[in-house]
Amino acid sequence: NDYNELGFNLRSNIFQGGPLQSRSLMKDSYTPDVIQKATRDPKDWHGRRTDELGKWHKKNAANLNVQKALKDKLG
C-alpha cells in the first residue's frame, strides 16, 4: 500500500524537489573579504597534516600503477 501511494505521488509530481537557488551559511555569516582571504592548504586539510605514512601510501599507489602499466605494455 505504501509503495503504491509513493508511486502515485511520484507520478502526480507532488514532490516538487528542492529550491532552485541554494544558500550558504558561510556566505550569509561572513563578509566577502573574509571568504576571499580564506586559503586552502593541501598539506593542512581540516587540521590534519599529511604525515609520513600518508606520503608512503601515495608513493606506493603511484608505484603500483607504474608496475601495472609496465606489465600491460611489456607483457
PDB file of C-alpha atoms in Angstrom:
ATOM      1  CA  ASN A   1       0.000   0.000   0.000  1.00  0.00           C
ATOM      2  CA  ASP A   2       2.793   2.437   0.904  1.00  0.00           C
ATOM      3  CA  TYR A   3       4.616   1.521  -2.295  1.00  0.00           C
ATOM      4  CA  ASN A   4       1.554   2.262  -4.433  1.00  0.00           C
ATOM      5  CA  GLU A   5       0.940   5.545  -2.616  1.00  0.00           C
ATOM      6  CA  LEU A   6       4.577   6.607  -3.130  1.00  0.00           C
ATOM      7  CA  GLY A   7       4.389   5.681  -6.808  1.00  0.00           C
ATOM      8  CA  PHE A   8       1.184   7.687  -7.203  1.00  0.00           C
ATOM      9  CA  ASN A   9       2.784  10.715  -5.520  1.00  0.00           C
ATOM     10  CA  LEU A  10       5.820  10.473  -7.775  1.00  0.00           C
ATOM     11  CA  ARG A  11       3.671  10.198 -10.902  1.00  0.00           C
ATOM     12  CA  SER A  12       1.492  13.107  -9.755  1.00  0.00           C
ATOM     13  CA  ASN A  13       4.591  15.272  -9.180  1.00  0.00           C
ATOM     14  CA  ILE A  14       3.606  16.085  -5.612  1.00  0.00           C
ATOM     15  CA  PHE A  15       7.283  16.086  -4.682  1.00  0.00           C
ATOM     16  CA  GLN A  16       8.403  19.306  -6.365  1.00  0.00           C
ATOM     17  CA  GLY A  17      12.066  18.992  -5.461  1.00  0.00           C
ATOM     18  CA  GLY A  18      14.448  21.339  -3.710  1.00  0.00           C
ATOM     19  CA  PRO A  19      14.775  25.087  -4.085  1.00  0.00           C
ATOM     20  CA  LEU A  20      16.215  26.373  -7.335  1.00  0.00           C
ATOM     21  CA  GLN A  21      18.644  28.693  -5.563  1.00  0.00           C
ATOM     22  CA  SER A  22      20.773  27.352  -2.726  1.00  0.00           C
ATOM     23  CA  ARG A  23      22.129  29.461   0.112  1.00  0.00           C
ATOM     24  CA  SER A  24      25.369  29.034   2.006  1.00  0.00           C
ATOM     25  CA  LEU A  25      25.615  29.556   5.750  1.00  0.00           C
ATOM     26  CA  MET A  26      29.249  30.648   5.359  1.00  0.00           C
ATOM     27  CA  LYS A  27      28.350  33.298   2.782  1.00  0.00           C
ATOM     28  CA  ASP A  28      25.479  34.513   4.949  1.00  0.00           C
ATOM     29  CA  SER A  29      27.604  34.613   8.117  1.00  0.00           C
ATOM     30  CA  TYR A  30      30.814  36.259   6.909  1.00  0.00           C
ATOM     31  CA  THR A  31      31.649  39.341   4.862  1.00  0.00           C
ATOM     32  CA  PRO A  32      33.100  38.850   1.355  1.00  0.00           C
ATOM     33  CA  ASP A  33      36.633  39.857   2.409  1.00  0.00           C
ATOM     34  CA  VAL A  34      36.816  37.003   4.937  1.00  0.00           C
ATOM     35  CA  ILE A  35      35.810  34.479   2.277  1.00  0.00           C
ATOM     36  CA  GLN A  36      38.410  35.852  -0.152  1.00  0.00           C
ATOM     37  CA  LYS A  37      41.171  35.654   2.480  1.00  0.00           C
ATOM     38  CA  ALA A  38      40.357  32.019   3.275  1.00  0.00           C
ATOM     39  CA  THR A  39      43.027  29.861   1.664  1.00  0.00           C
ATOM     40  CA  ARG A  40      43.107  26.104   1.471  1.00  0.00           C
ATOM     41  CA  ASP A  41      46.427  24.463   2.139  1.00  0.00           C
ATOM     42  CA  PRO A  42      46.501  20.946   0.651  1.00  0.00           C
ATOM     43  CA  LYS A  43      49.016  19.825   3.296  1.00  0.00           C
ATOM     44  CA  ASP A  44      46.792  21.054   6.148  1.00  0.00           C
ATOM     45  CA  TRP A  45      43.415  19.535   5.353  1.00  0.00           C
ATOM     46  CA  HIS A  46      40.830  20.215   8.076  1.00  0.00           C
ATOM     47  CA  GLY A  47      43.599  20.497  10.646  1.00  0.00           C
ATOM     48  CA  ARG A  48      45.176  17.216   9.587  1.00  0.00           C
ATOM     49  CA  ARG A  49      48.649  17.233   8.149  1.00  0.00           C
ATOM     50  CA  THR A  50      49.960  14.737   5.654  1.00  0.00           C
ATOM     51  CA  ASP A  51      52.222  12.504   7.681  1.00  0.00           C
ATOM     52  CA  GLU A  52      54.924  10.117   6.547  1.00  0.00           C
ATOM     53  CA  LEU A  53      52.545   7.158   6.335  1.00  0.00           C
ATOM     54  CA  GLY A  54      50.207   9.122   4.056  1.00  0.00           C
ATOM     55  CA  LYS A  55      53.129  10.086   1.827  1.00  0.00           C
ATOM     56  CA  TRP A  56      54.235   6.441   1.703  1.00  0.00           C
ATOM     57  CA  HIS A  57      50.747   5.277   0.672  1.00  0.00           C
ATOM     58  CA  LYS A  58      50.644   7.917  -2.060  1.00  0.00           C
ATOM     59  CA  LYS A  59      54.028   6.818  -3.432  1.00  0.00           C
ATOM     60  CA  ASN A  60      53.061   3.155  -3.121  1.00  0.00           C
ATOM     61  CA  ALA A  61      49.858   3.712  -5.127  1.00  0.00           C
ATOM     62  CA  ALA A  62      51.841   5.519  -7.838  1.00  0.00           C
ATOM     63  CA  ASN A  63      54.397   2.685  -7.874  1.00  0.00           C
ATOM     64  CA  LEU A  64      51.663   0.047  -8.215  1.00  0.00           C
ATOM     65  CA  ASN A  65      50.136   1.982 -11.121  1.00  0.00           C
ATOM     66  CA  VAL A  66      53.522   2.161 -12.865  1.00  0.00           C
ATOM     67  CA  GLN A  67      54.131  -1.548 -12.316  1.00  0.00           C
ATOM     68  CA  LYS A  68      50.696  -2.380 -13.729  1.00  0.00           C
ATOM     69  CA  ALA A  69      51.252  -0.143 -16.786  1.00  0.00           C
ATOM     70  CA  LEU A  70      54.652  -1.744 -17.450  1.00  0.00           C
ATOM     71  CA  LYS A  71      53.192  -5.213 -17.089  1.00  0.00           C
ATOM     72  CA  ASP A  72      50.383  -4.377 -19.540  1.00  0.00           C
ATOM     73  CA  LYS A  73      52.827  -2.824 -22.007  1.00  0.00           C
ATOM     74  CA  LEU A  74      55.621  -5.397 -21.852  1.00  0.00           C
ATOM     75  CA  GLY A  75      53.534  -8.443 -21.082  1.00  0.00           C
TER      76      GLY A  75
END
